Coordinates of C-alpha atoms in Angstrom, one line a residue:
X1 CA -14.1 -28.8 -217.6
X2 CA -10.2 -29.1 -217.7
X3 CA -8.1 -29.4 -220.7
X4 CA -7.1 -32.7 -219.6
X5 CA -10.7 -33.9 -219.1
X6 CA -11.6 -32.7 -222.6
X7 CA -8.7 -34.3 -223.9
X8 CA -10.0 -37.8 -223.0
X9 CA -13.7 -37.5 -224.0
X10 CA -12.0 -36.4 -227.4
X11 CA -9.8 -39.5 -227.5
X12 CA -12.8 -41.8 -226.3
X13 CA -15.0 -40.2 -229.0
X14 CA -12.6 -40.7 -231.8
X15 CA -12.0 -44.7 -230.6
X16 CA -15.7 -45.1 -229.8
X17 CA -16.5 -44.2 -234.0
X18 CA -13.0 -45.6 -235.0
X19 CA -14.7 -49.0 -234.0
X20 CA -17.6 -48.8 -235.2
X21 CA -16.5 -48.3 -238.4
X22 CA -13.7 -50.6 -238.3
X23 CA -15.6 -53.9 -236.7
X24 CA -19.2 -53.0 -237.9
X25 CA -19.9 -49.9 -240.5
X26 CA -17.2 -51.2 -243.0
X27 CA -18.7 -54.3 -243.6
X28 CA -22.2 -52.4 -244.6
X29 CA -20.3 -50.6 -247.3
X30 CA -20.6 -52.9 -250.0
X31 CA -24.3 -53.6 -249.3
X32 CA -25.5 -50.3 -249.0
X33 CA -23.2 -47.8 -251.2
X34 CA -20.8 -49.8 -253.5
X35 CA -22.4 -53.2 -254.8
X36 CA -25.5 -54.0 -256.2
X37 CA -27.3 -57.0 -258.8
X38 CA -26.6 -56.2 -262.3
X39 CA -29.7 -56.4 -264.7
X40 CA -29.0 -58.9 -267.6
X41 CA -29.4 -57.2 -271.0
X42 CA -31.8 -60.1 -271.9
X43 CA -34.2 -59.3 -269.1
X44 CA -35.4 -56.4 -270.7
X45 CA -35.7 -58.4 -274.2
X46 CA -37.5 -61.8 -272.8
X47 CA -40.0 -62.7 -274.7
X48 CA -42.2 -63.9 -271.8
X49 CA -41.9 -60.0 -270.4
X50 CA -41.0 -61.5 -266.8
X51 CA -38.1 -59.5 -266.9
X52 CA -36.7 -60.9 -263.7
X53 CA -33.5 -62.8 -263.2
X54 CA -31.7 -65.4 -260.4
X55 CA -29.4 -64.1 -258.4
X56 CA -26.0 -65.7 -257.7
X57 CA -23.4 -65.4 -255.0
X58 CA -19.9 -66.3 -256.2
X59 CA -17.5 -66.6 -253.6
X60 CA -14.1 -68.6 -253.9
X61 CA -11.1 -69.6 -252.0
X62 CA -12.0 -68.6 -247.8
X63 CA -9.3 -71.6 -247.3
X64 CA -10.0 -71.8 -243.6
X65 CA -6.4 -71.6 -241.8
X66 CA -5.3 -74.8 -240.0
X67 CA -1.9 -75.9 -238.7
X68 CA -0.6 -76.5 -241.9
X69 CA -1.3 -72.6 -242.7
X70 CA 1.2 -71.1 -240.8
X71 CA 3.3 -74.0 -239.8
X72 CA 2.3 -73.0 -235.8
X73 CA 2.1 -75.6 -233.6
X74 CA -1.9 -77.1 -233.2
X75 CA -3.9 -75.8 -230.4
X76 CA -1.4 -73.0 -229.9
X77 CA -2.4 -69.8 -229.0
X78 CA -0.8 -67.7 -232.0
X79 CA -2.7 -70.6 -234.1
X80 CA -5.9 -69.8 -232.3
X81 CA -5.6 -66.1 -232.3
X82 CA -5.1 -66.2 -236.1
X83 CA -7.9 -68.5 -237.0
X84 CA -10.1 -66.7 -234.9
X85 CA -9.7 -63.3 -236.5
X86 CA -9.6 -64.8 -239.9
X87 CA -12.7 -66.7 -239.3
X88 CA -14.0 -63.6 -237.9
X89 CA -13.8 -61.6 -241.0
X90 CA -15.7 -63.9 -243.1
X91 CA -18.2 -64.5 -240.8
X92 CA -18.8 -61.0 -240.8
X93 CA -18.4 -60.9 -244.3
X94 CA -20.8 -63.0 -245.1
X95 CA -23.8 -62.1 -242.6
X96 CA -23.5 -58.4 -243.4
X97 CA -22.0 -57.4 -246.8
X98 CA -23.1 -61.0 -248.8
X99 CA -26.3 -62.2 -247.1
X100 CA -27.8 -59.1 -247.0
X101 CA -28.4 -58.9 -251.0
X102 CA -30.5 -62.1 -250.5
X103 CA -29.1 -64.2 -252.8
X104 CA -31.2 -67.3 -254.1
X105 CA -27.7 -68.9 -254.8
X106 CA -24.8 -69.7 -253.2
X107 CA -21.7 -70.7 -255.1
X108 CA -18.2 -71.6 -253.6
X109 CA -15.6 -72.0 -256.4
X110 CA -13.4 -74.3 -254.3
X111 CA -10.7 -74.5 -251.5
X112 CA -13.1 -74.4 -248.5
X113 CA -10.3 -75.7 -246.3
X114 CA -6.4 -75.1 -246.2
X115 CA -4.8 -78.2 -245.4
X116 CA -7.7 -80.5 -245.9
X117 CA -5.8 -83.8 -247.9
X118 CA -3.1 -83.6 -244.9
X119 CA -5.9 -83.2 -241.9
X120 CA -6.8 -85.9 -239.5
X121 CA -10.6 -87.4 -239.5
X122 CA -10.7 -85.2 -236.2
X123 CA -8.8 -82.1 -237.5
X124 CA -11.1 -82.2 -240.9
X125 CA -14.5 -82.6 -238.7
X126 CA -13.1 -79.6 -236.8
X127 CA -12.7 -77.4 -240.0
X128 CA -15.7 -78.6 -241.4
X129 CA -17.7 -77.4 -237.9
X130 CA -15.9 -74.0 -238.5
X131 CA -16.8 -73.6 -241.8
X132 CA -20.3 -74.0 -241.2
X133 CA -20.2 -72.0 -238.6
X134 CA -18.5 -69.0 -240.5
X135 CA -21.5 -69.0 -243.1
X136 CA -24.0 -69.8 -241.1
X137 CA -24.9 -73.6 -242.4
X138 CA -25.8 -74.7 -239.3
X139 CA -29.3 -73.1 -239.5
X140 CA -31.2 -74.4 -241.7
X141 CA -34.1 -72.2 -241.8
X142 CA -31.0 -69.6 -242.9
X143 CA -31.2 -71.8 -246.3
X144 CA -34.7 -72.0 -246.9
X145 CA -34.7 -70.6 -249.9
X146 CA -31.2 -70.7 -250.9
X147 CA -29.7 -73.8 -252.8
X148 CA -25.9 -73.8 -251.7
X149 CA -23.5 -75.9 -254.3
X150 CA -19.7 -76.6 -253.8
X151 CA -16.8 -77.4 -255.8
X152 CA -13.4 -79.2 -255.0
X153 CA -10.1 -77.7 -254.4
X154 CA -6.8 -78.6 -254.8
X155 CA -6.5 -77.5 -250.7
X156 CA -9.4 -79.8 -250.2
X157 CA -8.6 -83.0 -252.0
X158 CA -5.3 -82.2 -253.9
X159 CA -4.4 -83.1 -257.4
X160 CA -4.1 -86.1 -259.3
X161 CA -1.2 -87.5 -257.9
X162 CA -2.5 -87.4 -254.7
X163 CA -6.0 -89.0 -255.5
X164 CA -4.0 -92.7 -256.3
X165 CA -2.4 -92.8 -253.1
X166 CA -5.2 -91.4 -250.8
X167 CA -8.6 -91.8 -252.3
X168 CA -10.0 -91.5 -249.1
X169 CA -9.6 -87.7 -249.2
X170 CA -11.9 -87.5 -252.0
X171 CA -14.6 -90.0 -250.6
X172 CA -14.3 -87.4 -247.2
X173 CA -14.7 -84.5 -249.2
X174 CA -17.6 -86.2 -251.6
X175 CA -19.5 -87.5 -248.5
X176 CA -20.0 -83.6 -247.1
X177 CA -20.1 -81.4 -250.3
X178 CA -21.2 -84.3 -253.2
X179 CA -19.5 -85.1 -256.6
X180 CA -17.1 -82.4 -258.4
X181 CA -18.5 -82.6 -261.6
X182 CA -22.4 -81.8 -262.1
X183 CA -24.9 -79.5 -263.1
X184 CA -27.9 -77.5 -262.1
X185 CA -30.0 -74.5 -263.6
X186 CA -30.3 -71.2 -262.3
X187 CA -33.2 -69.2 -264.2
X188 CA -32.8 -69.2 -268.3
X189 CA -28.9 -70.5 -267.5
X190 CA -27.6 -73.8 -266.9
X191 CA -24.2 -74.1 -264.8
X192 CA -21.7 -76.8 -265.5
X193 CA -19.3 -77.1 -262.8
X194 CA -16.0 -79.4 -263.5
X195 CA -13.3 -81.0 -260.7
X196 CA -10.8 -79.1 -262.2
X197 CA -8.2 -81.2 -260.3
X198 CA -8.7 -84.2 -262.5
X199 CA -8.4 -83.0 -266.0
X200 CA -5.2 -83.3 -266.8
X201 CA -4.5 -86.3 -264.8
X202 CA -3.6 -89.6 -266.1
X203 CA -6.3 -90.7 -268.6
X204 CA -6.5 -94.2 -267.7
X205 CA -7.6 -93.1 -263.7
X206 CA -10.8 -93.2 -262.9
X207 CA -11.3 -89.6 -261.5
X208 CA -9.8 -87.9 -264.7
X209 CA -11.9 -90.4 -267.0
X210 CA -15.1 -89.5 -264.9
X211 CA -14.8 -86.1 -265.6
X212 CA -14.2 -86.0 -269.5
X213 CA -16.9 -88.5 -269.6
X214 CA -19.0 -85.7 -267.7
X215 CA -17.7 -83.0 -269.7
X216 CA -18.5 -85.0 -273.3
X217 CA -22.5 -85.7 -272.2
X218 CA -22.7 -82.6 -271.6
X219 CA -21.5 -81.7 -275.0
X220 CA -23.6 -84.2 -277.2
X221 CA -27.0 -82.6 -275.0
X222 CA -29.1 -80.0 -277.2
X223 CA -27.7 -76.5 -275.8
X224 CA -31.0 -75.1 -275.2
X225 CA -30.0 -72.9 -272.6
X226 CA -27.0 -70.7 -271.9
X227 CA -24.3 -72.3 -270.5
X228 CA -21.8 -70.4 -267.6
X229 CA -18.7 -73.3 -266.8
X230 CA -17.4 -73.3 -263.5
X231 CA -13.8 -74.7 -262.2
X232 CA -11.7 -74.0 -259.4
X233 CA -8.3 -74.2 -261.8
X234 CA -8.9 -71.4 -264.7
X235 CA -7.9 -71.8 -268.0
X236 CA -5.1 -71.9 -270.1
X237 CA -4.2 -68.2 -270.7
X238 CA -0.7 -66.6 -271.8
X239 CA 2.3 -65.8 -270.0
X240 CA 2.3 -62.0 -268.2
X241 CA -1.8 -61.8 -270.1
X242 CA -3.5 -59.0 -268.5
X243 CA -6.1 -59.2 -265.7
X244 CA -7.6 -56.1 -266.1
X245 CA -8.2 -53.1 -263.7
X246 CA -8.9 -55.4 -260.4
X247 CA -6.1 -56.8 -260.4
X248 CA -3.8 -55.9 -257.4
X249 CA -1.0 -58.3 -257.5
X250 CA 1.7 -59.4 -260.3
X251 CA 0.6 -61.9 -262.8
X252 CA 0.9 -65.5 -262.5
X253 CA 1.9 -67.7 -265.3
X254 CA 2.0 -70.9 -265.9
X255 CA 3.8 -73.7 -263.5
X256 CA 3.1 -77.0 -264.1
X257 CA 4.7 -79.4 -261.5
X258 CA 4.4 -83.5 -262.1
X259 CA 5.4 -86.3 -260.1
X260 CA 8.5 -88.4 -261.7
X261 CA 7.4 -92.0 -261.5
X262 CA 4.1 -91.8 -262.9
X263 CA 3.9 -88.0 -264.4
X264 CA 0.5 -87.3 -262.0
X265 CA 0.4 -83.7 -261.1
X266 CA 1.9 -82.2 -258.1
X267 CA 0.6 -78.3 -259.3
X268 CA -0.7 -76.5 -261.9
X269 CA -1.7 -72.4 -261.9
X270 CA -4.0 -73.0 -265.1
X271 CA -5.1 -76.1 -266.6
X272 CA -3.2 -76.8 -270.0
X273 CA -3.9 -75.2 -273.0
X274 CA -4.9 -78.4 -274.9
X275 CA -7.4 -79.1 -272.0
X276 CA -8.8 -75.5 -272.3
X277 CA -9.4 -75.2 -275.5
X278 CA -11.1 -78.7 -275.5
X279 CA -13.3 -77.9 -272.6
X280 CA -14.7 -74.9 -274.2
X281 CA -15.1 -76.6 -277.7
X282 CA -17.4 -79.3 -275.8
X283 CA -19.7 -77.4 -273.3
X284 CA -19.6 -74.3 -275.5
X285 CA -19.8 -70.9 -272.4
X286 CA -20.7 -67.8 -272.9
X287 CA -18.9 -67.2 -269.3
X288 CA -16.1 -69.1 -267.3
X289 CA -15.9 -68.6 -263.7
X290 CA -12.7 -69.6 -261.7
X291 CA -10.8 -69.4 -258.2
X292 CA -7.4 -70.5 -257.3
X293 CA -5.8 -67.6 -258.0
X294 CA -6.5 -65.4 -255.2
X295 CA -6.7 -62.3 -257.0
X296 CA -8.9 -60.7 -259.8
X297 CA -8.7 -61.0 -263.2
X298 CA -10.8 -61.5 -266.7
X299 CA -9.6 -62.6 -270.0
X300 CA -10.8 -63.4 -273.3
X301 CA -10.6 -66.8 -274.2
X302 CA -11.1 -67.5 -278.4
X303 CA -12.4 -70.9 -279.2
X304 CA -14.2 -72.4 -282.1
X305 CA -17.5 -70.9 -281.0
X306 CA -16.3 -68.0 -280.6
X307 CA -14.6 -66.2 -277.5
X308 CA -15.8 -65.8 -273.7
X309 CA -14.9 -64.0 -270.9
X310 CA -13.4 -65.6 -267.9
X311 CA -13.6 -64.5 -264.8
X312 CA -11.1 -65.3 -261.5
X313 CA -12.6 -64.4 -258.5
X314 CA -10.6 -63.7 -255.8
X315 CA -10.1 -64.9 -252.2
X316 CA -12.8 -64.2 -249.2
X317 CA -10.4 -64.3 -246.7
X318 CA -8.2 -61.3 -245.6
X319 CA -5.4 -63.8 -244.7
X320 CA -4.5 -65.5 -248.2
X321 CA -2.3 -62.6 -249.9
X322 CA -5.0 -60.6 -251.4
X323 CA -5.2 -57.2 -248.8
X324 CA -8.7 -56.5 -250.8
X325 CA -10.8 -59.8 -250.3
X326 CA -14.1 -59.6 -253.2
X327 CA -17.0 -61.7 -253.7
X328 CA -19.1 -61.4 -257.6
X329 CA -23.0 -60.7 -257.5
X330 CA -24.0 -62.6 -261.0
X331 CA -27.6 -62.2 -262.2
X332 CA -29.2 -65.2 -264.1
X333 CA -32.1 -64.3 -266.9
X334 CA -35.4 -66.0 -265.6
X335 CA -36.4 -65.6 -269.1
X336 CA -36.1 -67.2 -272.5
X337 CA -34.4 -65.2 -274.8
X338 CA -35.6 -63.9 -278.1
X339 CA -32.4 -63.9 -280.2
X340 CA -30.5 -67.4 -279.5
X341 CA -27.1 -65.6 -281.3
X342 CA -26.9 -63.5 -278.0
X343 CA -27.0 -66.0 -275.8
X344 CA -24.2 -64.3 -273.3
X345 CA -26.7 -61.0 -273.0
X346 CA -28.5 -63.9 -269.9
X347 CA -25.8 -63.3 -267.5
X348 CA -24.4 -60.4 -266.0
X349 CA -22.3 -59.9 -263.3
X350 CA -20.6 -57.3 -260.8
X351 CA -17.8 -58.0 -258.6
X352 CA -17.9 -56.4 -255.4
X353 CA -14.8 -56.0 -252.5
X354 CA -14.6 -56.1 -249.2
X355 CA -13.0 -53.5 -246.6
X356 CA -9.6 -54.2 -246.3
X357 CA -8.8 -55.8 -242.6
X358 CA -5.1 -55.0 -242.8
X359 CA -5.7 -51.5 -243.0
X360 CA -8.3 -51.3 -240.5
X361 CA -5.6 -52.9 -237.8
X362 CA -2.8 -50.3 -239.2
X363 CA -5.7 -47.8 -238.1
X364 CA -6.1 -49.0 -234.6
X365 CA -2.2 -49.0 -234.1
X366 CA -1.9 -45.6 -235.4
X367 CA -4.9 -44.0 -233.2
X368 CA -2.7 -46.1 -230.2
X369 CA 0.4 -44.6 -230.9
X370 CA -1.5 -40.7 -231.3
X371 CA -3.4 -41.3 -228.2
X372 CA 0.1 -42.1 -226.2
X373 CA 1.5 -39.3 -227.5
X374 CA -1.4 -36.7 -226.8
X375 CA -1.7 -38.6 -223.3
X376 CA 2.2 -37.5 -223.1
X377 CA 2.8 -34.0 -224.3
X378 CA -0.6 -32.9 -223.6
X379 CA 0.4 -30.1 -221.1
X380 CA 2.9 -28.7 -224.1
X381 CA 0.4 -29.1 -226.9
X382 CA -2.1 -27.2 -224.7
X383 CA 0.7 -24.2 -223.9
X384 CA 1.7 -23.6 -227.8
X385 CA -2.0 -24.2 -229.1
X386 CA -2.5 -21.0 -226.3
X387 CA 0.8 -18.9 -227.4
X388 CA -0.5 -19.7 -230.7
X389 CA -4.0 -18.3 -230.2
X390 CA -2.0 -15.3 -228.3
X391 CA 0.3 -14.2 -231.1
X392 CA -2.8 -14.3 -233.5
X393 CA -4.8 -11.8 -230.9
X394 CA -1.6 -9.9 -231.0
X395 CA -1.7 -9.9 -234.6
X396 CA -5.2 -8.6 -235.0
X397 CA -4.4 -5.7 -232.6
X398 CA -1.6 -4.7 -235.1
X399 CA -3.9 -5.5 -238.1
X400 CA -5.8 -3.0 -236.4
X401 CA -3.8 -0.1 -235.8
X402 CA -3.6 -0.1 -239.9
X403 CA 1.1 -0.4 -238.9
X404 CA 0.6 -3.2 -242.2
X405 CA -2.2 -2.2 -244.7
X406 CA -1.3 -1.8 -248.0
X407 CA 2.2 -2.1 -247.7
X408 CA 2.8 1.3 -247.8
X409 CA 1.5 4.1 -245.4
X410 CA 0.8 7.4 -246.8
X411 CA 1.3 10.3 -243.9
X412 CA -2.1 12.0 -243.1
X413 CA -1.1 15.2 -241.3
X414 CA -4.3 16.1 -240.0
X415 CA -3.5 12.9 -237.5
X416 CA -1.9 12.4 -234.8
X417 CA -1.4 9.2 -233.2
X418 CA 0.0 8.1 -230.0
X419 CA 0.7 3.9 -229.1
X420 CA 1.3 3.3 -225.4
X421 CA 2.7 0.2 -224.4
X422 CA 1.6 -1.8 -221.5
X423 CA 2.6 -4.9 -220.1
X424 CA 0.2 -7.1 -218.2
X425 CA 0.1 -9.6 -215.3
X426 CA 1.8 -12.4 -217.9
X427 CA 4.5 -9.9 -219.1
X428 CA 2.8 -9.5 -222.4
X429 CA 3.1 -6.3 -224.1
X430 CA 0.3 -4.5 -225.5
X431 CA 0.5 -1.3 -228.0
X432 CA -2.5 1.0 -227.2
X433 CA -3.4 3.6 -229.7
X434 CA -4.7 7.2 -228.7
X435 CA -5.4 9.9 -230.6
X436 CA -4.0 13.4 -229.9
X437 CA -5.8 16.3 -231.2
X438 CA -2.9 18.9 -231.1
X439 CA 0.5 17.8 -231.1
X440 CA 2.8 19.3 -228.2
X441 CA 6.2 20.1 -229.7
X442 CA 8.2 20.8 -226.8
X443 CA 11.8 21.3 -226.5
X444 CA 11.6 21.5 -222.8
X445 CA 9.9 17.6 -222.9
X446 CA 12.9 15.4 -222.7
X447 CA 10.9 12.5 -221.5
X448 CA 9.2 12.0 -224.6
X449 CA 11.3 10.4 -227.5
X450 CA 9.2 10.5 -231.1
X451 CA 9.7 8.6 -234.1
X452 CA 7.3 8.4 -236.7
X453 CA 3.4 8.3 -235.4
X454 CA 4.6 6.5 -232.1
X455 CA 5.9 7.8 -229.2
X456 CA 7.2 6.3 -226.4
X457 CA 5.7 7.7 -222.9
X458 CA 7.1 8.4 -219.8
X459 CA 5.1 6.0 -218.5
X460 CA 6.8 3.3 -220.2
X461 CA 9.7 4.3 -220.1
X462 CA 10.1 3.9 -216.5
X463 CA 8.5 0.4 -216.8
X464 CA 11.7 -0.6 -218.9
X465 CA 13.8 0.8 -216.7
X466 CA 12.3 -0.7 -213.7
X467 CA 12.3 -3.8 -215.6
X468 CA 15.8 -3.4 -216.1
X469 CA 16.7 -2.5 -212.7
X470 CA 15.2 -5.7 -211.5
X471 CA 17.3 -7.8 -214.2
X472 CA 20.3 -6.2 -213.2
X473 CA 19.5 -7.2 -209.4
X474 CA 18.5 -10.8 -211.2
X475 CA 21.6 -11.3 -212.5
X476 CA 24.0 -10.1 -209.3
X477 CA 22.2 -12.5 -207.5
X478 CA 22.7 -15.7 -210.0
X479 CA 26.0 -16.4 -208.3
X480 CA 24.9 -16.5 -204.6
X481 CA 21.8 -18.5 -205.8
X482 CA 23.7 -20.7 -208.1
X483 CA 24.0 -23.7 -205.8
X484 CA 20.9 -24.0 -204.7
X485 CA 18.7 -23.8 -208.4
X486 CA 19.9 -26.6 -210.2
X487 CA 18.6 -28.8 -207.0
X488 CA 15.5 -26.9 -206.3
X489 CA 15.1 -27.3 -210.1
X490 CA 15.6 -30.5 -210.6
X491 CA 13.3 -31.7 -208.3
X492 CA 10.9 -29.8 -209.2
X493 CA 11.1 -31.4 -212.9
X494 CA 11.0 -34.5 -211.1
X495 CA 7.9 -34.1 -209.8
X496 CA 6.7 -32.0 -212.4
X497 CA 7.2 -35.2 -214.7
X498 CA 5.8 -37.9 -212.3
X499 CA 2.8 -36.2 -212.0
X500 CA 2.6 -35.9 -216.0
X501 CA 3.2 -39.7 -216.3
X502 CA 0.6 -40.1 -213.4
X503 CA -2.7 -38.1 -214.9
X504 CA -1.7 -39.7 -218.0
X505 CA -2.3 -43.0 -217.0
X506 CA -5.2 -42.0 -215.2
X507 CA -6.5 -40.6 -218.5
X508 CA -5.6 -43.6 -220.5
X509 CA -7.3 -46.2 -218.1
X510 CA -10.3 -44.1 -218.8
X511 CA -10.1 -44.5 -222.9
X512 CA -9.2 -47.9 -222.2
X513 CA -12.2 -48.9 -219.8
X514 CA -14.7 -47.2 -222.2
X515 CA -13.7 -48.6 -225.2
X516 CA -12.5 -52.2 -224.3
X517 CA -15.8 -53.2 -223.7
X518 CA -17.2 -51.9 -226.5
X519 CA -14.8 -53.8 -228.8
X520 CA -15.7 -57.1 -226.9
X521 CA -19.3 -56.7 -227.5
X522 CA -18.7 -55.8 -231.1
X523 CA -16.0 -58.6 -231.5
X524 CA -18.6 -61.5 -230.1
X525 CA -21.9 -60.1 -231.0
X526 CA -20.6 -61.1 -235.1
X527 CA -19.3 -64.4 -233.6
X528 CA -22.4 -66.0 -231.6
X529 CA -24.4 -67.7 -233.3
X530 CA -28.0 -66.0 -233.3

């Protein structure tokens, strides 16, 4: 095979499992070697010995891109493109690095859409479609066995000062995923989920009323169970407060923004430390779960009943600032626990990420670039790869002929050693040792010239001489040729390069027609529905 041939089934190999990886074996990663359900302490202490728990899939923020995303025009083909790939990665996401874990819960923690308080009826059905498509709501044999519960976001409905001049966001948003404030139980646990959007509102609107009124019957109810709170907003927590070891970007404090005429919020990062610490006096957590953010973080919250963890999980989506998307595996006791004083011992949880998309496309554009370049220079890398391989053989011989052991070469007089150089076809020179057995000192030898151990034969000697002869002749002759080289020479580069630039596209339509095809089927076979 030709080094040009093997060039190409090297470059089509290393594309064919570049991918691979990249459109399908990244996305088992988390399923198979980095993420798993954590065991709640509890399970090993229930009283009942079932020793099982419920298992929860947190995800938060996939904020499906729209036209109000990247301010691109609607139905455009950047705007397209983009929503495709972004969908894409979810999708993909979803079917093989969440579903796989066979979750018995699924919990979004808000912001299903982008845009969705500034969408038409048509544009919101449209997003709506996608979304189900992405996670696979469509097929309801899918969710059999898996309850599937929502929660507001401020991209879905918007905050309070939005709600009094366009309720009909909210009735939209209520009439596909239900009411923002309710609960349900998930093993040993019960989870209160609150529309965060409403709480610090005005107190005298209806949607901010409805929720504190939730939030207080939920207080004056017997805890029996543990309690985990859910809201898309998180909590109060301090200025430039650490997030822990997840966290990837700067920290994001506190901006409050409210409407002038009637003080309604425009935006808020957290909810407001008198809310916060009200909230958690009331329902009493032993773990907060939030969104928003986009990034991770946990902090420690203190209240009267003590402190709780809270945990922001970040963004699904490869698109919304956060290069390393994450979803949270949390595991419910399905037991009753023995010790009511340990209450947060029921849940555990274990936040997992995804691969990291922006990455995987600087991959592909840095294979591209190498491949041009080895499709370009491959005749010159193959000539230095084989002077390299050549001055290594040469080095060996040497090696060898002991000229460099040990630095220092002690003189053995009972040998005599003769290196004869040869030149072959190439013009390579080659040192050949022989071994004389008596030395002929002669002064009547004037052909032979000695130093050291080597000597220099007649028979190379009159190589270099002919050699130089012929130089000689080369170099009388450069005038006479002179005007004719630089032509001859020049065309011959010429054609020299066209023919290059000619086998390398040949060589590159092969990579390409191998490998396009591939990444089709890969790209479509995620995006079908089954």
């Amino acid at each position: 095979m030709k080094q040009h041939q093997k060039l190409t089934v090297v470059l089509c190999l290393t594309w064919i499992v570049t991918l691979l990886y990249g459109e399908m074996f990244a996305f088992w990663i988390p399923s198979l070697l980095s993420c798993s359900w954590p065991s709640p302490s509890s399970s090993s202490t229930a009283t009942d010995g079932a020793g099982d728990y419920v298992k929860v899939a947190v995800l938060a923020d996939p904020q499906l891109m729209d036209r109000t995303s990247l301010r691109l025009p609607p139905k455009s083909l950047a705007l397209e493109i983009a929503q495709f790939y972004t969908d894409l990665f979810m999708r993909r996401a979803f079917f093989a690095s969440i579903l796989p874990f066979k979750p018995d819960v699924i919990l979004f923690l808000g912001d299903q859409f982008d845009g969705g308080p500034y969408l038409s009826d048509e544009e919101w059905q449209e997003s709506l479609s996608r979304f189900q498509h992405i996670f696979g709501l469509k097929n309801q044999r899918r969710y059999k066995d898996i309850q599937v519960y929502y929660m507001p976001g401020n991209h879905d409905i918007g905050y309070s000062s939005l709600h009094s001049h366009k309720p009909e966001v909210v009735r939209r948003y209520e009439k596909e995923f239900k009411m923002g404030n309710y609960r349900f139980t998930g093993g040993k646990v019960e989870f209160i989920a609150i529309d965060a959007l409403t709480i610090d509102g005005n107190q005298d609107g209806n949607l901010t009323s409805a929720t504190w009124d939730f939030i207080k019957n939920v207080s004056v109810d017997v805890q029996s169970l543990p309690r985990v709170l859910l809201t898309h907003i998180p909590l109060y927590r301090k200025d430039w407060a650490p997030c822990g070891p997840h966290r990837t970007s700067p920290v994001i404090n506190q901006r409050i923004l409210r409407a002038v005429y009637d003080q309604e919020i425009l935006y808020q990062n957290y909810i407001t430390e008198e809310s916060s610490i009200r909230i958690l006096d009331l329902i009493k957590p032993v773990l907060v779960l939030s969104g928003h953010d986009h990034d991770q973080c946990t902090v420690t919250h203190k209240s009267n009943s003590g402190t709780v963890k809270e945990h922001t999980v970040g963004t699904l989506s490869w698109q919304q600032g956060n290069l390393y998307p994450s979803f949270m595996l949390l595991s419910a006791s399905n037991s009753a626990l023995s010790n009511t004083s340990n209450l947060e011992e029921a849940v555990s949880t274990h936040l997992c990420f995804l691969p990291m998309q922006t990455h995987i496309y600087i991959g592909y554009l840095l294979l591209f670039i190498l491949t041009l370049l080895s499709l370009l220079a491959w005749p010159t890398c193959m000539r230095f790869w084989r002077h390299c391989s050549d001055l290594v053989g040469y080095s060996k011989q040497l090696i060898s002929c002991n000229i460099f052991q040990g630095g220092t070469k002690e003189k053995n007089e009972d040998e005599n050693c003769e290196y004869e150089m040869i030149w072959d076809a190439e013009g390579s020179m080659h040192l050949v040792k022989k071994h004389v057995n008596t030395p002929m000192k002669n002064s009547s030898d004037k052909g032979t010239v000695e130093r050291g151990n080597a000597t220099m034969r007649p028979t190379a000697k009159k190589i270099i001489s002919q050699e130089m002869e012929v130089r000689m002749n080369v170099d009388m002759n450069v005038d006479e040729s002179m005007t004719k080289l630089p032509i001859r020479t020049s065309k011959s580069k010429i054609k020299l390069i066209i023919h290059r630039l000619v086998q390398a596209f040949g060589m590159l339509i092969v990579i390409v027609a191998v490998n396009i095809p591939l990444y089709m089927m890969l790209l479509f076979k995620d995006w079908i529905e089954p």
